[in-house]
Amino acid sequence: MLQLLVEQLTKLSHSGFFADDLDVYVKHLCANVQALQNKLTEQGSDLLLISQVVDSVWRATQFLAGTTSNKVPYEFTYLLREVLVDWQLGDTIVTTSLHQAPDFTCQPADMAPNVLLKGLGMEQLSEQGQLVQMGMPEIFQHMPLLCTPLYHEVGHFVEARYKIVKGLLTSQYDKAIELLPDIKVFNDKSRRESAVLAHITEHFCDLVAASYVGACVSDYIIQWDRNPSFRETHPSADSRAEVTQAFLRGVSNPIVDMLKEAVELSGVTLRLAPRYEMPDVATCFNDVRPMTVKSIAQLHGLLPAADEYLKTILDEDASLMGHNIASVPRAKRARLVNDLVEKSIRSFMITKAWHEPLDQSAAS
């Protein structure tokens, strides 16, 4: 099996990725697998130890394989990468996966423990960063306005790394359960505790997402949550939307206030607050051309701004008279706006990549 992994990784190393960190990771992974092959030829090799590392390499390889496809939404992956950098998780390497299910996922490629990697002389592999795979429905691959739930999934990754909600509940469990009246239907203590953790975590992830894409989060919850009533794993759609909207309006809400305090006490320097700026997309989009994004805050704000714009042009035609967008059939406007969003993000990526080497040259 190791030989097959070497062959697949060698192919991947020639495929080319849209991010340098992925290229570097693949090269290190390939070199380490080859070293692992050599270990197997040594007498006294610990096969159990090696098998655990092989499982890790297998998962990492599958994550990476999906990221070389031309179908990968590089533009949206770039946005998620910026969120992770914002939360001081710049060591995270983002891969993507397109699937047929209507779900969004965030799954770390859990590497073998460092002690095992070190024992095999592969410790530099874990030093390359943590690999995480963002999964999304393939049908949405070029529809960034429908992919905003991935911001929520990033929230789950943030919680997994910092354990903000878990830390909160160690000191404020009683307060949390009072804010979740639905939870009281669970008489079993362990189920109740599990539900409290799950519900508060979902609210936290919603607020992380809302920090970057605003009302897109509550809109998606209301429109797409297939289970509007509360479950053991999720609050009701109405409850989630209410908390998110209170956060965005700046209205006092006990769950919002509790989560803001939890982030402050966690040691993370970031604060739970809106971190986006909604640009005026109408001027450019009315003429069917991408807009020039001026900052990372505007880059995230492009999504809620474009979402508002799309709702407007689907509801009315009178204000569009004299603009190029008026000639676009109503049924094609959603895809066109999503295309303009992608092109606007891509233009920002290219401009930023162009200026960064120039800045480095000027500094040297």
Coordinates of C-alpha atoms in Angstrom, one line a residue, residues 6-340:
V6 CA 4.0 7.0 -3.2
E7 CA 2.8 6.8 -6.7
Q8 CA -0.3 8.8 -6.0
L9 CA 1.6 11.5 -4.1
T10 CA 4.2 11.7 -7.0
K11 CA 1.3 12.3 -9.4
L12 CA -0.1 15.0 -7.0
S13 CA 3.3 16.7 -6.8
H14 CA 3.2 17.2 -10.6
S15 CA -0.4 18.3 -10.6
G16 CA 0.1 21.8 -9.3
F17 CA -2.0 23.4 -6.6
F18 CA -3.4 26.9 -6.3
A19 CA -1.6 27.5 -3.0
D20 CA 2.2 27.1 -2.3
D21 CA 1.6 25.6 1.1
L22 CA -0.2 22.6 -0.5
D23 CA 2.8 22.1 -2.9
V24 CA 5.2 22.1 0.0
Y25 CA 3.0 19.7 2.1
V26 CA 2.8 17.2 -0.7
K27 CA 6.5 17.2 -1.3
H28 CA 7.2 16.6 2.4
L29 CA 4.5 13.9 2.6
C30 CA 6.0 12.1 -0.4
A31 CA 9.5 12.2 1.0
N32 CA 8.3 10.9 4.4
V33 CA 6.3 8.0 2.8
Q34 CA 9.4 6.9 1.0
A35 CA 11.4 7.1 4.3
L36 CA 8.6 5.0 5.8
Q37 CA 9.2 2.3 3.1
N38 CA 12.8 2.2 4.1
K39 CA 11.8 1.7 7.7
L40 CA 9.8 -1.4 6.8
T41 CA 13.0 -3.1 5.5
E42 CA 14.8 -2.6 8.8
Q43 CA 14.8 -5.5 11.3
G44 CA 12.8 -4.9 14.4
S45 CA 10.5 -2.3 12.8
D46 CA 7.3 -1.7 14.9
L47 CA 4.6 -2.6 12.4
L48 CA 1.8 -1.4 14.7
L49 CA 3.5 2.0 15.0
I50 CA 4.0 2.3 11.3
S51 CA 0.4 1.3 10.5
Q52 CA -1.0 4.2 12.5
V53 CA 1.2 6.6 10.6
V54 CA 0.2 5.0 7.3
D55 CA -3.5 5.5 8.1
S56 CA -2.7 9.2 8.7
V57 CA -0.9 9.5 5.4
W58 CA -3.8 7.7 3.6
R59 CA -6.3 10.3 4.9
A60 CA -4.0 13.2 4.0
T61 CA -3.5 11.9 0.5
Q62 CA -7.2 11.6 -0.1
F63 CA -7.8 15.1 1.2
L64 CA -5.1 16.4 -1.2
A65 CA -6.3 14.4 -4.2
G66 CA -9.6 16.4 -4.3
T67 CA -7.8 19.7 -4.3
T68 CA -6.1 19.4 -7.7
S69 CA -9.4 19.2 -9.6
N70 CA -10.4 22.1 -11.9
K71 CA -13.8 21.9 -10.1
V72 CA -12.4 23.2 -6.8
P73 CA -13.8 26.6 -5.9
Y74 CA -10.4 28.3 -5.3
E75 CA -12.0 31.6 -4.7
F76 CA -14.1 30.5 -1.8
T77 CA -11.2 28.5 -0.3
Y78 CA -9.2 31.7 -0.3
L79 CA -11.9 33.4 1.8
L80 CA -11.9 30.6 4.3
R81 CA -8.1 30.7 4.5
E82 CA -8.4 34.4 5.4
V83 CA -10.8 33.6 8.2
L84 CA -8.4 31.1 9.7
V85 CA -5.5 33.6 9.5
D86 CA -7.8 36.1 11.3
W87 CA -8.2 33.5 14.2
Q88 CA -4.5 33.0 14.4
L89 CA -4.8 29.6 12.7
G90 CA -2.4 30.4 9.8
D91 CA -0.8 27.0 10.2
T92 CA -3.9 25.4 8.8
I93 CA -3.7 24.1 5.2
V94 CA -7.1 24.1 3.6
T95 CA -8.1 21.4 1.1
T96 CA -11.6 21.0 -0.5
S97 CA -13.9 18.2 -1.4
L98 CA -17.0 18.2 -3.7
H99 CA -19.7 15.7 -2.9
Q100 CA -23.2 14.8 -3.9
A101 CA -24.8 15.2 -0.5
P102 CA -26.5 18.6 0.4
D103 CA -24.2 19.1 3.4
F104 CA -21.2 21.3 4.3
T105 CA -18.4 19.8 6.3
C106 CA -15.1 20.6 8.0
Q107 CA -12.9 17.7 8.7
P108 CA -9.3 17.8 10.0
A109 CA -7.0 15.1 8.6
D110 CA -6.0 14.0 12.1
M111 CA -2.3 13.2 11.8
A112 CA -0.8 10.5 14.0
P113 CA 0.4 11.8 17.4
N114 CA 3.7 13.7 17.3
V115 CA 5.4 11.1 19.5
L116 CA 4.8 8.5 16.8
L117 CA 5.9 10.7 14.0
K118 CA 9.1 11.6 16.0
G119 CA 9.8 7.9 16.6
L120 CA 9.9 7.4 12.9
G121 CA 11.8 10.5 12.1
M122 CA 8.8 12.2 10.5
E123 CA 8.3 15.0 13.0
Q124 CA 8.7 17.7 10.3
L125 CA 5.4 16.5 8.7
S126 CA 3.4 17.8 11.7
E127 CA 5.4 21.0 11.6
Q128 CA 4.1 21.7 8.1
G129 CA 0.7 22.6 9.5
Q130 CA -2.7 21.0 10.1
L131 CA -4.5 19.7 7.0
V132 CA -8.3 20.4 7.0
Q133 CA -10.8 19.5 4.4
M134 CA -13.8 21.7 3.6
G135 CA -16.6 19.7 2.0
M136 CA -19.4 21.2 -0.1
P137 CA -22.1 20.0 -2.5
E138 CA -20.7 19.8 -6.0
I139 CA -23.8 21.5 -7.4
F140 CA -22.7 24.7 -5.6
Q141 CA -19.1 24.8 -6.8
H142 CA -19.5 28.0 -8.8
M143 CA -22.3 29.5 -6.6
P144 CA -20.4 31.3 -3.8
L145 CA -23.5 32.9 -2.4
L146 CA -24.8 29.4 -1.6
C147 CA -21.5 28.4 0.1
T148 CA -21.6 30.8 3.0
P149 CA -22.4 27.8 5.4
L150 CA -18.7 27.0 5.1
Y151 CA -18.0 30.0 7.3
H152 CA -20.1 28.2 10.0
E153 CA -18.0 25.0 9.5
V154 CA -14.8 27.1 10.0
G155 CA -16.4 28.0 13.4
H156 CA -16.4 24.3 14.3
F157 CA -12.7 24.1 13.5
V158 CA -12.0 27.2 15.6
E159 CA -13.9 25.6 18.5
A160 CA -11.9 22.3 18.0
R161 CA -8.6 24.2 18.2
Y162 CA -9.4 26.7 21.1
K163 CA -12.3 24.9 22.9
I164 CA -13.9 28.2 23.6
V165 CA -17.4 26.8 24.3
K166 CA -16.1 23.8 26.3
G167 CA -14.2 26.3 28.5
L168 CA -17.3 28.4 28.9
L169 CA -19.4 25.5 30.1
T170 CA -17.0 24.5 32.8
S171 CA -17.8 27.7 34.6
Q172 CA -21.2 28.8 33.2
Y173 CA -23.1 25.5 32.6
D174 CA -26.0 26.5 34.8
K175 CA -26.4 29.8 33.1
A176 CA -26.2 28.2 29.7
I177 CA -28.9 25.7 30.4
E178 CA -31.2 28.5 31.7
L179 CA -30.8 30.1 28.3
L180 CA -31.8 26.9 26.5
P181 CA -35.3 26.0 27.7
D182 CA -35.8 23.3 25.1
I183 CA -33.0 21.3 26.6
K184 CA -35.0 20.7 29.8
V185 CA -37.0 17.9 27.9
F186 CA -33.9 15.7 28.3
N187 CA -34.1 14.0 31.7
D188 CA -31.0 12.0 31.3
K189 CA -28.0 14.1 32.6
S190 CA -25.5 13.0 30.0
R191 CA -27.9 13.7 27.1
R192 CA -28.7 17.0 28.6
E193 CA -25.0 18.0 29.0
S194 CA -24.3 16.8 25.4
A195 CA -27.2 18.9 24.1
V196 CA -26.1 22.0 25.9
L197 CA -22.6 21.7 24.5
A198 CA -24.0 21.0 21.0
H199 CA -26.5 23.9 21.0
I200 CA -24.1 26.5 22.4
T201 CA -21.5 25.4 19.9
E202 CA -24.0 25.8 17.0
H203 CA -24.8 29.3 18.2
F204 CA -21.0 30.1 18.4
C205 CA -20.4 28.8 14.9
D206 CA -23.3 30.9 13.6
L207 CA -21.8 34.0 15.2
V208 CA -18.4 33.3 13.7
A209 CA -20.0 33.0 10.3
A210 CA -22.1 36.1 10.8
S211 CA -18.9 38.0 11.8
Y212 CA -17.8 37.7 8.1
V213 CA -20.9 37.3 6.0
G214 CA -23.6 39.0 8.0
A215 CA -27.3 38.1 7.2
C216 CA -26.3 35.4 4.8
V217 CA -26.1 33.1 7.8
S218 CA -29.6 33.7 9.2
D219 CA -31.0 33.6 5.6
Y220 CA -29.4 30.3 4.9
I221 CA -30.6 28.8 8.3
I222 CA -34.2 29.9 7.6
Q223 CA -34.3 28.8 4.0
W224 CA -32.3 25.5 4.2
D225 CA -32.6 24.0 7.7
R226 CA -34.5 20.8 7.0
N227 CA -35.3 20.4 10.7
P228 CA -36.9 23.6 11.9
S229 CA -37.6 22.3 15.3
F230 CA -34.9 21.8 17.9
R231 CA -32.9 18.5 18.1
E232 CA -30.4 17.1 20.5
T233 CA -27.6 18.3 18.2
H234 CA -29.0 21.6 17.0
P235 CA -31.2 24.5 18.3
S236 CA -34.3 25.3 16.3
A237 CA -33.9 27.3 13.1
D238 CA -35.9 30.2 14.5
S239 CA -33.7 30.3 17.7
R240 CA -30.5 30.3 15.6
A241 CA -31.8 33.1 13.3
E242 CA -33.0 35.1 16.3
V243 CA -29.6 35.0 18.0
T244 CA -27.7 35.7 14.8
Q245 CA -29.9 38.7 13.9
A246 CA -29.5 40.1 17.4
F247 CA -25.7 39.9 17.0
L248 CA -25.8 41.7 13.7
R249 CA -28.2 44.4 14.9
G250 CA -26.1 45.0 18.0
V251 CA -29.1 44.2 20.2
S252 CA -28.4 42.8 23.7
N253 CA -29.0 39.0 23.7
P254 CA -27.9 36.7 26.6
I255 CA -26.5 34.0 24.4
V256 CA -24.6 36.5 22.3
D257 CA -23.2 38.3 25.4
M258 CA -22.1 35.0 26.9
L259 CA -20.3 33.9 23.8
K260 CA -18.6 37.3 23.4
E261 CA -17.3 37.1 26.9
A262 CA -16.2 33.5 26.4
V263 CA -14.0 34.6 23.4
E264 CA -12.5 37.4 25.4
L265 CA -11.6 35.0 28.3
S266 CA -10.2 32.3 26.0
G267 CA -7.0 34.2 25.4
V268 CA -7.7 34.7 21.7
T269 CA -6.9 38.2 20.7
L270 CA -9.8 38.4 18.2
R271 CA -13.2 39.6 19.4
L272 CA -16.6 38.3 18.3
A273 CA -17.8 41.3 16.3
P274 CA -18.7 42.0 12.6
R275 CA -15.4 41.9 10.6
Y276 CA -16.8 42.7 7.1
E277 CA -17.5 45.8 5.1
M278 CA -20.3 45.7 2.5
P279 CA -19.1 47.4 -0.7
D280 CA -21.4 49.0 -3.3
V281 CA -21.7 46.3 -5.9
A282 CA -24.6 47.8 -7.8
T283 CA -22.5 50.2 -9.8
C284 CA -20.4 47.5 -11.3
F285 CA -22.9 44.6 -11.3
N286 CA -25.5 46.7 -13.1
D287 CA -23.1 46.9 -16.0
V288 CA -22.3 43.2 -15.7
R289 CA -18.7 43.6 -14.7
P290 CA -16.8 42.5 -11.6
M291 CA -16.0 45.1 -8.9
T292 CA -12.6 46.1 -7.5
V293 CA -12.4 44.9 -3.9
K294 CA -10.1 47.1 -1.8
S295 CA -9.6 45.1 1.4
I296 CA -10.1 41.7 3.1
A297 CA -13.1 43.2 5.0
Q298 CA -14.7 44.1 1.7
L299 CA -13.8 40.7 0.3
H300 CA -16.0 39.0 3.0
G301 CA -18.6 41.8 2.7
L302 CA -18.9 41.1 -1.0
L303 CA -21.0 38.1 -0.2
P304 CA -23.8 39.7 1.8
A305 CA -23.7 42.8 -0.5
A306 CA -24.1 40.6 -3.6
D307 CA -26.8 38.6 -1.9
E308 CA -28.8 41.8 -1.2
Y309 CA -28.2 42.9 -4.8
L310 CA -29.4 39.6 -6.2
K311 CA -32.6 39.8 -4.1
T312 CA -33.3 43.3 -5.5
I313 CA -32.8 42.4 -9.2
L314 CA -35.0 39.2 -8.8
D315 CA -37.8 41.3 -7.2
E316 CA -38.0 44.3 -9.5
D317 CA -37.1 45.4 -13.0
A318 CA -38.0 49.1 -13.1
S319 CA -34.8 50.3 -11.3
L320 CA -32.7 48.3 -13.8
M321 CA -33.8 50.2 -16.9
G322 CA -30.9 51.6 -18.8
H323 CA -28.4 49.1 -17.3
N324 CA -26.9 46.0 -19.0
I325 CA -28.2 43.7 -16.3
A326 CA -31.8 44.5 -17.4
S327 CA -31.2 42.5 -20.6
V328 CA -30.3 39.4 -18.7
P329 CA -33.2 37.0 -18.4
R330 CA -34.4 36.8 -14.8
A331 CA -33.7 33.0 -14.7
K332 CA -30.1 33.6 -15.5
R333 CA -29.4 36.5 -13.0
A334 CA -28.5 34.4 -10.0
R335 CA -25.8 32.5 -11.9
L336 CA -24.5 35.7 -13.4
V337 CA -24.2 37.5 -10.0
N338 CA -22.4 34.5 -8.6
D339 CA -20.0 34.6 -11.6
L340 CA -19.4 38.3 -11.0

